[in-house]
Amino acid sequence: MVRDIDVKLLTDNIKEMCIEATHYLSPDMCAALKTATENEESPLGKQVLDSLSENLEIAGKEMIPICQDTGMAVVFLEIGQDVHFVGGNVVDAVNEGVRRGYVEGYLRKSVVGDPIERINTKDNTPAILHTEIVPGDKVKITVSPKGFGSENKSRIFMLTPADGIEGVKNAILTAVKDAGPNACPPMVVGVGIGGTFEKCAYMAKKALTRDISVASEKAWVADLEKEMLEKINNTGIGPGGLGGRTTALAVNINTYATHIAGLPVAVNICCHVNRHAVREL
Amino acid sequence: MSKNIVKVPLSKEDAKSLKVGDYVYLTGTIYSARDAAHKRMSEALAKGEALPIEMQGNVIYYMGPSPAREGRPIGSAGPTTSGRMDAYAPTLLDLGLRGMIGKGKRTNEVKDAVVRNGAVYFAAVGGAGALLSHCIKKAQVVAYDDLGPEAIHKLEVEELPAVVVMDSEGNDLYLTATEKYKR
Ligand code: SF4
């Protein structure tokens, strides 16, 4: 059975989700920050982490965005194959939701219409829209406003099969060390391994939206996530890059099949303001 | 322990006395400027024009706020990455700029200019924009209005928390702080 969904529903929900995501972090992010604060050894690091908790409280209570960089709006739509959109164009509806969310929600407009001409579009559109077709008749929306202090530190490495797992570990550590204080640590590190150039980057981005308290379903990947988190925290970069034991809150890794000649690795760095709102229609 | 309150604009003596790792609270007047405003200032200088704000003794906050809700002076107001201003900072420091507030590493050129002019580089907590907005009591656009969040704002701040990450002798906390917690 085909299910009709009015695209106005996309607009209304995405508008609210832009505002929600920029003012409240998900429970897993809040919990991880709390645990990190308890365990941090550096006094200055602890002070930074305390400020972050206080910041979250003020943001939610007074409706001031958690961070002034309210990001570029990355929207994932997982569309059931039995869904039939009615009432307009999906892409326009998504952008209209972003426009309303950023204008009505007092969010910063940080998007320029052309990478070289650099004229601000004044409503934070266009969004970055990713769509996937999945079984069923539902639509899962994830809105993930991405800040660029950390986005700028993200990397892609086209490794060769001979580089193997050690090459992968090296790539992740290289990106994190290079990011250092610029990416507002404690970070969340999203990693894609395998696929093609663009698939790999997409997996890294999507990995950031996964609940950080949930490990990968693949045993070797879950082990790698754990090992890399420990290695990253052993760099000593710490909260704000001012030294400490909390450099990352989580490493989330996604993998996919790849070519006999390749081993792509993408590392999407996110700050502690790892924002995502999720809803299902 | 009492709060280490530092007056801004920053006097030569205060700048000299601040040491790397000091946790301070800035009170007084500062200016916001980020990428686009720095580019315009540099273009103005290249044309031999005057800058829209005085540099001597002043402190620039690398920050572009989110819009203010009714009744508030400013929206979320945390630091942006300083490194993108590295190409412009030495010139401004040579014109008398005494402090910069941002986040992240600087180049050796900036460090040399900091030492040469007895200036200070502070870090504010990145991603604490809601908290930091409470320390800003007044905000007024004083130049480049058309740049929106990237316009230069004059900011009255009260006890804005910041850490000295590079002092007037060129000591760099980002280089030394991690050692102690490395395993
Ligand atoms: S990196 Fe994250 S926390 Fe830092 S300024 Fe950008 S969005 Fe905010």
Coordinates of N, CA and C in Angstrom, one line a residue, chain A residues 63-252:
Chain A
M63 N 16.7 29.6 25.9 CA 16.6 29.5 24.5 C 17.7 30.4 23.8
I64 N 18.9 30.2 24.2 CA 20.1 30.8 23.6 C 20.8 29.6 22.9
P65 N 21.1 29.6 21.6 CA 21.8 28.5 21.0 C 23.0 28.0 21.8
I66 N 23.2 26.7 21.9 CA 24.3 26.1 22.6 C 25.6 26.8 22.1
C67 N 25.7 26.9 20.8 CA 26.9 27.5 20.2 C 26.4 28.5 19.2
Q68 N 27.1 29.6 19.1 CA 26.7 30.7 18.1 C 26.8 30.1 16.6
D69 N 27.8 29.2 16.4 CA 27.8 28.6 15.1 C 26.7 27.5 15.0
T70 N 25.6 27.9 14.6 CA 24.4 27.0 14.5 C 24.5 26.2 13.2
G71 N 25.6 26.3 12.5 CA 26.0 25.3 11.5 C 25.3 25.4 10.2
M72 N 25.7 24.5 9.3 CA 25.0 24.3 8.0 C 24.1 23.1 8.3
A73 N 22.8 23.2 7.9 CA 21.9 22.2 8.2 C 22.0 21.0 7.3
V74 N 22.5 19.9 7.9 CA 22.6 18.6 7.2 C 21.3 17.8 7.5
V75 N 20.6 17.4 6.5 CA 19.3 16.7 6.7 C 19.4 15.4 6.0
F76 N 19.1 14.3 6.8 CA 19.0 13.0 6.2 C 17.5 12.6 6.2
L77 N 17.1 12.1 5.0 CA 15.7 11.5 4.9 C 15.9 10.1 4.5
E78 N 15.4 9.2 5.4 CA 15.3 7.8 5.1 C 13.9 7.5 4.7
I79 N 13.6 7.4 3.4 CA 12.3 7.3 2.8 C 11.8 5.9 2.5
G80 N 10.8 5.5 3.2 CA 10.2 4.2 2.9 C 9.8 4.1 1.4
Q81 N 10.0 3.0 0.8 CA 9.7 2.9 -0.7 C 8.2 2.9 -1.0
D82 N 7.4 2.8 0.0 CA 5.9 2.9 -0.2 C 5.4 4.3 0.1
V83 N 6.3 5.2 0.3 CA 5.8 6.6 0.6 C 5.7 7.3 -0.8
H84 N 4.6 8.1 -0.8 CA 4.3 9.0 -2.0 C 4.2 10.4 -1.5
F85 N 5.1 11.3 -1.8 CA 5.0 12.6 -1.3 C 4.0 13.4 -2.2
V86 N 3.2 14.2 -1.5 CA 2.2 15.0 -2.2 C 2.3 16.5 -1.7
G87 N 1.7 17.4 -2.5 CA 1.6 18.8 -2.0 C 2.8 19.6 -2.4
G88 N 3.8 19.1 -3.2 CA 4.9 20.0 -3.5 C 6.2 19.2 -3.7
N89 N 7.3 20.0 -3.9 CA 8.6 19.4 -4.1 C 9.3 19.2 -2.8
V90 N 9.9 18.0 -2.7 CA 10.5 17.6 -1.4 C 11.7 18.5 -1.1
V91 N 12.5 18.8 -2.1 CA 13.7 19.6 -1.8 C 13.3 21.0 -1.3
D92 N 12.3 21.5 -2.0 CA 11.9 22.9 -1.6 C 11.3 22.8 -0.2
A93 N 10.6 21.8 0.1 CA 10.0 21.7 1.4 C 11.0 21.6 2.5
V94 N 12.1 20.8 2.3 CA 13.2 20.7 3.2 C 13.8 22.1 3.4
N95 N 14.1 22.8 2.3 CA 14.8 24.1 2.5 C 13.9 25.1 3.2
E96 N 12.6 25.0 2.9 CA 11.6 25.9 3.6 C 11.7 25.7 5.1
G97 N 11.8 24.4 5.5 CA 11.9 24.1 6.9 C 13.1 24.7 7.5
V98 N 14.2 24.6 6.8 CA 15.5 25.1 7.3 C 15.4 26.6 7.4
R99 N 14.8 27.2 6.4 CA 14.7 28.7 6.3 C 13.9 29.2 7.5
R100 N 12.7 28.6 7.8 CA 11.9 29.0 8.9 C 12.6 28.7 10.2
G101 N 13.2 27.6 10.3 CA 13.9 27.3 11.6 C 14.9 28.3 11.9
Y102 N 15.7 28.7 11.0 CA 16.9 29.6 11.2 C 16.4 31.0 11.4
V103 N 15.4 31.4 10.6 CA 14.9 32.8 10.7 C 14.1 33.0 12.0
E104 N 13.1 32.1 12.2 CA 12.2 32.2 13.4 C 12.9 31.8 14.7
G105 N 13.9 31.0 14.6 CA 14.5 30.4 15.8 C 15.7 31.3 16.2
Y106 N 15.9 32.4 15.6 CA 17.1 33.3 16.0 C 18.4 32.5 15.9
L107 N 18.6 31.7 14.9 CA 19.8 31.0 14.7 C 20.7 31.8 13.7
R108 N 22.0 31.5 13.8 CA 22.9 32.3 12.9 C 22.8 31.8 11.5
K109 N 22.8 32.7 10.6 CA 22.8 32.4 9.2 C 24.3 32.3 8.7
S110 N 24.7 31.1 8.5 CA 26.2 31.0 8.2 C 26.5 30.4 6.8
V111 N 25.5 30.5 5.9 CA 25.7 29.9 4.6 C 25.9 31.0 3.5
V112 N 26.9 30.8 2.7 CA 27.1 31.7 1.5 C 26.7 30.9 0.3
G113 N 26.1 31.6 -0.7 CA 25.5 31.0 -1.8 C 26.5 30.4 -2.8
D114 N 27.7 30.9 -2.8 CA 28.7 30.4 -3.7 C 30.1 30.4 -3.0
P115 N 30.9 29.4 -3.1 CA 32.1 29.2 -2.3 C 33.1 30.3 -2.6
I116 N 33.1 30.9 -3.8 CA 34.1 31.9 -4.1 C 33.5 33.3 -4.0
E117 N 32.3 33.5 -4.5 CA 31.7 34.8 -4.4 C 31.3 35.2 -3.0
R118 N 30.9 34.2 -2.2 CA 30.7 34.3 -0.7 C 29.7 35.4 -0.3
I119 N 28.5 35.4 -0.9 CA 27.4 36.2 -0.5 C 26.5 35.4 0.4
N120 N 26.2 35.9 1.6 CA 25.4 35.2 2.6 C 24.0 35.1 2.0
T121 N 23.4 33.9 2.1 CA 22.0 33.7 1.6 C 21.0 34.2 2.6
K122 N 21.4 34.6 3.8 CA 20.6 35.2 4.8 C 19.5 34.4 5.4
D123 N 19.4 33.1 5.0 CA 18.4 32.3 5.7 C 18.9 30.9 5.9
N124 N 20.2 30.7 5.8 CA 20.9 29.5 6.0 C 20.6 28.3 5.0
T125 N 19.9 28.6 4.0 CA 19.7 27.7 2.9 C 20.8 27.8 1.9
P126 N 21.0 26.9 1.0 CA 20.3 25.6 1.0 C 20.9 24.6 2.1
A127 N 20.0 23.6 2.4 CA 20.5 22.5 3.3 C 21.3 21.6 2.5
I128 N 22.1 20.7 3.2 CA 22.7 19.6 2.6 C 21.8 18.4 2.8
L129 N 21.2 18.0 1.7 CA 20.1 16.9 1.8 C 20.7 15.6 1.3
H130 N 20.6 14.6 2.2 CA 20.9 13.2 1.8 C 19.6 12.3 1.9
T131 N 19.4 11.6 0.8 CA 18.2 10.7 0.9 C 18.6 9.3 0.7
E132 N 17.9 8.4 1.4 CA 18.1 7.0 1.2 C 16.7 6.3 1.0
I133 N 16.6 5.4 0.2 CA 15.4 4.6 0.0 C 15.5 3.4 0.9
V134 N 14.5 3.2 1.8 CA 14.5 2.0 2.7 C 13.2 1.3 2.5
P135 N 13.0 0.1 3.0 CA 11.7 -0.6 3.0 C 10.7 0.1 3.9
G136 N 9.4 -0.1 3.6 CA 8.4 0.4 4.5 C 7.7 1.6 4.0
D137 N 6.9 2.2 4.9 CA 6.1 3.4 4.5 C 6.2 4.5 5.4
K138 N 7.4 4.6 6.1 CA 7.7 5.7 7.0 C 8.8 6.6 6.4
V139 N 8.9 7.8 7.0 CA 10.0 8.6 6.7 C 10.8 9.0 8.0
K140 N 12.0 8.7 8.0 CA 12.8 9.1 9.2 C 13.6 10.3 8.8
I141 N 13.4 11.4 9.6 CA 14.2 12.6 9.4 C 15.2 12.8 10.5
T142 N 16.4 13.1 10.1 CA 17.5 13.5 11.0 C 18.0 14.8 10.6
V143 N 18.0 15.8 11.5 CA 18.5 17.1 11.2 C 19.7 17.3 12.1
S144 N 20.8 17.6 11.4 CA 22.1 17.6 12.1 C 22.9 18.9 11.7
P145 N 22.7 20.0 12.4 CA 23.4 21.2 12.1 C 24.9 21.1 12.4
K146 N 25.7 21.3 11.4 CA 27.1 21.0 11.6 C 28.0 22.3 11.6
G147 N 28.7 22.5 12.7 CA 29.6 23.6 12.8 C 30.9 23.4 12.0
F148 N 31.5 24.5 11.6 CA 32.6 24.4 10.7 C 34.0 24.5 11.4
G149 N 34.0 24.8 12.7 CA 35.3 24.8 13.4 C 35.9 23.4 13.3
S150 N 34.9 22.4 13.5 CA 35.3 21.0 13.5 C 35.3 20.4 12.1
E151 N 34.3 20.9 11.3 CA 34.2 20.4 9.9 C 35.5 20.6 9.2
N152 N 36.0 21.8 9.4 CA 37.3 22.2 8.7 C 38.4 21.2 9.0
K153 N 38.3 20.5 10.1 CA 39.4 19.6 10.5 C 39.2 18.2 10.0
S154 N 38.2 17.9 9.3 CA 37.8 16.6 8.8 C 38.7 16.2 7.6
R155 N 39.0 14.9 7.5 CA 40.0 14.5 6.5 C 39.5 13.2 5.8
I156 N 40.0 13.0 4.5 CA 39.7 11.8 3.9 C 41.1 11.2 3.4
F157 N 41.3 9.9 3.6 CA 42.6 9.3 3.3 C 42.3 8.1 2.3
M158 N 42.8 8.2 1.1 CA 42.6 7.0 0.2 C 43.8 6.1 0.4
L159 N 43.7 5.2 1.4 CA 44.8 4.3 1.8 C 44.8 3.1 0.8
T160 N 45.9 2.3 0.8 CA 45.9 1.1 0.0 C 45.7 -0.1 0.9
P161 N 45.3 -1.2 0.3 CA 45.0 -2.4 1.1 C 46.2 -2.7 2.0
A162 N 47.5 -2.5 1.5 CA 48.7 -2.8 2.3 C 48.7 -2.0 3.6
D163 N 48.1 -0.8 3.6 CA 48.2 0.0 4.8 C 47.4 -0.7 6.0
G164 N 46.4 -1.4 5.6 CA 45.7 -2.3 6.6 C 45.1 -1.5 7.8
I165 N 44.9 -2.3 8.9 CA 44.2 -1.7 10.1 C 45.1 -0.7 10.7
E166 N 46.4 -0.9 10.6 CA 47.4 0.1 11.3 C 47.3 1.4 10.5
G167 N 47.1 1.4 9.2 CA 46.9 2.6 8.4 C 45.7 3.3 8.8
V168 N 44.6 2.6 9.1 CA 43.4 3.2 9.5 C 43.5 3.9 10.8
K169 N 44.2 3.2 11.8 CA 44.4 3.8 13.1 C 45.2 5.1 13.0
N170 N 46.2 5.0 12.2 CA 47.1 6.2 12.0 C 46.3 7.4 11.4
A171 N 45.4 7.1 10.4 CA 44.7 8.1 9.8 C 43.8 8.8 10.8
I172 N 43.1 8.0 11.6 CA 42.2 8.6 12.6 C 43.0 9.5 13.6
L173 N 44.1 9.0 14.1 CA 44.9 9.8 15.0 C 45.5 11.0 14.4
T174 N 45.9 10.9 13.2 CA 46.5 12.1 12.5 C 45.4 13.2 12.4
A175 N 44.2 12.8 12.0 CA 43.1 13.8 11.9 C 42.8 14.5 13.2
V176 N 42.8 13.7 14.3 CA 42.4 14.2 15.6 C 43.5 15.1 16.2
K177 N 44.8 14.7 16.0 CA 45.9 15.5 16.5 C 46.0 16.8 15.8
D178 N 45.7 16.7 14.5 CA 45.8 18.0 13.7 C 44.6 18.9 14.1
A179 N 43.5 18.3 14.4 CA 42.3 19.1 14.8 C 42.6 19.9 16.2
G180 N 43.2 19.1 17.1 CA 43.6 19.7 18.4 C 42.6 20.7 19.0
P181 N 43.0 21.8 19.5 CA 42.1 22.8 20.1 C 41.2 23.5 19.2
N182 N 41.4 23.4 17.9 CA 40.6 24.2 16.9 C 39.2 23.6 16.8
A183 N 39.0 22.3 17.1 CA 37.8 21.6 16.9 C 36.9 21.6 18.1
C184 N 37.2 22.4 19.1 CA 36.5 22.5 20.3 C 36.3 21.1 21.0
P185 N 37.4 20.5 21.4 CA 37.3 19.3 22.2 C 36.7 19.5 23.5
P186 N 36.0 18.5 24.1 CA 36.0 17.1 23.7 C 35.2 16.9 22.4
M187 N 35.8 16.1 21.5 CA 35.2 15.9 20.2 C 34.3 14.6 20.2
V188 N 33.6 14.4 19.1 CA 33.0 13.1 18.7 C 33.6 12.9 17.3
V189 N 34.1 11.7 17.1 CA 34.8 11.4 15.9 C 34.0 10.4 15.1
G190 N 33.6 10.8 13.9 CA 32.8 9.9 13.0 C 33.8 9.4 11.9
V191 N 33.7 8.1 11.8 CA 34.7 7.5 10.8 C 33.9 6.6 9.8
G192 N 34.3 6.7 8.5 CA 33.8 5.8 7.5 C 35.0 5.0 7.0
I193 N 34.9 3.7 6.9 CA 36.0 2.9 6.3 C 35.4 2.0 5.2
G194 N 36.0 2.1 4.0 CA 35.5 1.3 2.9 C 34.7 2.2 1.9
G195 N 34.0 1.5 1.0 CA 33.2 2.1 0.0 C 34.1 2.8 -1.0
T196 N 33.5 3.9 -1.6 CA 34.2 4.7 -2.5 C 34.5 6.0 -1.8
F197 N 35.2 7.0 -2.6 CA 35.5 8.3 -2.0 C 34.3 8.9 -1.3
E198 N 33.2 9.0 -2.0 CA 32.0 9.8 -1.4 C 31.3 9.0 -0.4
K199 N 31.2 7.7 -0.7 CA 30.5 6.8 0.3 C 31.1 6.8 1.6
C200 N 32.4 6.8 1.6 CA 33.2 6.8 2.8 C 33.0 8.1 3.6
A201 N 32.9 9.2 3.0 CA 32.7 10.5 3.7 C 31.3 10.5 4.2
Y202 N 30.3 10.0 3.4 CA 28.9 10.0 3.9 C 28.8 9.1 5.1
M203 N 29.5 8.0 5.1 CA 29.4 7.1 6.3 C 30.0 7.8 7.6
A204 N 31.1 8.5 7.4 CA 31.7 9.2 8.5 C 30.7 10.2 9.1
K205 N 30.0 11.0 8.2 CA 29.0 12.0 8.6 C 27.9 11.3 9.3
K206 N 27.4 10.2 8.8 CA 26.2 9.5 9.3 C 26.6 8.9 10.7
A207 N 27.8 8.5 10.8 CA 28.3 7.9 12.1 C 28.1 8.8 13.3
L208 N 28.2 10.1 13.0 CA 28.1 11.1 14.0 C 26.7 11.2 14.6
T209 N 25.7 10.7 13.8 CA 24.3 10.8 14.3 C 23.9 9.6 15.1
R210 N 24.8 8.6 15.2 CA 24.5 7.4 16.0 C 24.7 7.7 17.5
D211 N 23.8 7.2 18.3 CA 23.8 7.3 19.8 C 25.3 6.9 20.2
I212 N 25.9 7.8 21.0 CA 27.4 7.5 21.3 C 27.5 6.4 22.4
S213 N 26.4 6.0 23.0 CA 26.6 5.0 24.0 C 26.4 3.6 23.4
V214 N 26.1 3.6 22.1 CA 25.9 2.3 21.4 C 27.1 2.0 20.5
A215 N 27.7 0.8 20.7 CA 28.8 0.4 19.9 C 28.4 -0.2 18.6
S216 N 29.3 -0.3 17.6 CA 29.0 -0.9 16.3 C 28.6 -2.4 16.6
E217 N 27.7 -2.9 15.6 CA 27.3 -4.3 15.8 C 28.4 -5.3 15.4
K218 N 29.3 -4.8 14.6 CA 30.4 -5.7 14.2 C 31.5 -5.7 15.3
A219 N 31.9 -6.9 15.7 CA 32.8 -7.1 16.8 C 34.1 -6.3 16.6
W220 N 34.8 -6.5 15.4 CA 36.1 -5.9 15.2 C 35.9 -4.4 15.2
V221 N 34.8 -3.9 14.7 CA 34.6 -2.4 14.6 C 34.4 -1.9 16.0
A222 N 33.6 -2.6 16.8 CA 33.3 -2.1 18.2 C 34.7 -2.1 18.9
D223 N 35.5 -3.1 18.7 CA 36.8 -3.1 19.4 C 37.7 -1.9 18.9
L224 N 37.6 -1.6 17.6 CA 38.4 -0.5 17.1 C 37.9 0.8 17.7
E225 N 36.6 1.0 17.8 CA 36.0 2.2 18.4 C 36.6 2.4 19.8
K226 N 36.6 1.3 20.5 CA 37.1 1.4 21.9 C 38.6 1.8 22.0
E227 N 39.3 1.1 21.2 CA 40.8 1.3 21.2 C 41.1 2.7 20.7
M228 N 40.4 3.2 19.7 CA 40.7 4.5 19.2 C 40.3 5.6 20.2
L229 N 39.2 5.4 20.9 CA 38.8 6.4 21.9 C 39.9 6.5 23.0
E230 N 40.4 5.3 23.4 CA 41.5 5.3 24.4 C 42.8 6.0 23.8
K231 N 43.1 5.7 22.6 CA 44.3 6.3 22.0 C 44.2 7.8 21.9
I232 N 43.0 8.3 21.5 CA 42.7 9.7 21.3 C 42.8 10.4 22.7
N233 N 42.2 9.8 23.7 CA 42.3 10.4 25.0 C 43.7 10.4 25.6
N234 N 44.5 9.5 25.1 CA 45.9 9.4 25.6 C 46.8 10.5 24.9
T235 N 46.2 11.3 24.0 CA 47.0 12.4 23.4 C 47.2 13.5 24.3
G236 N 46.3 13.6 25.3 CA 46.4 14.6 26.4 C 45.9 16.0 25.9
I237 N 45.3 16.1 24.7 CA 44.8 17.4 24.2 C 43.8 18.0 25.2
G238 N 42.9 17.2 25.6 CA 42.0 17.6 26.7 C 40.9 18.6 26.3
P239 N 40.0 18.9 27.3 CA 38.9 19.9 27.0 C 39.4 21.2 26.6
G240 N 38.9 21.8 25.5 CA 39.4 23.1 25.0 C 40.8 23.0 24.5
G241 N 41.4 21.9 24.5 CA 42.8 21.8 24.0 C 43.8 22.3 25.1
L242 N 43.3 22.4 26.3 CA 44.1 23.0 27.4 C 44.8 22.0 28.2
G243 N 44.8 20.7 27.8 CA 45.4 19.6 28.5 C 44.4 18.9 29.3
G244 N 44.4 17.5 29.3 CA 43.5 16.8 30.1 C 43.3 15.4 29.5
R245 N 42.4 14.6 30.2 CA 42.2 13.2 29.8 C 41.0 13.1 28.9
T246 N 40.2 14.1 28.7 CA 39.0 14.0 27.8 C 39.2 14.8 26.5
T247 N 39.7 14.0 25.5 CA 39.8 14.7 24.2 C 38.7 14.3 23.3
A248 N 38.2 13.1 23.4 CA 36.9 12.7 22.7 C 36.0 12.0 23.6
L249 N 34.7 12.2 23.3 CA 33.6 11.5 24.1 C 33.3 10.2 23.4
A250 N 33.5 10.0 22.1 CA 33.2 8.8 21.5 C 33.8 8.7 20.1
V251 N 34.0 7.5 19.6 CA 34.4 7.3 18.2 C 33.4 6.4 17.6
N252 N 32.7 6.8 16.6 CA 31.6 6.0 15.9 C 32.1 5.7 14.5

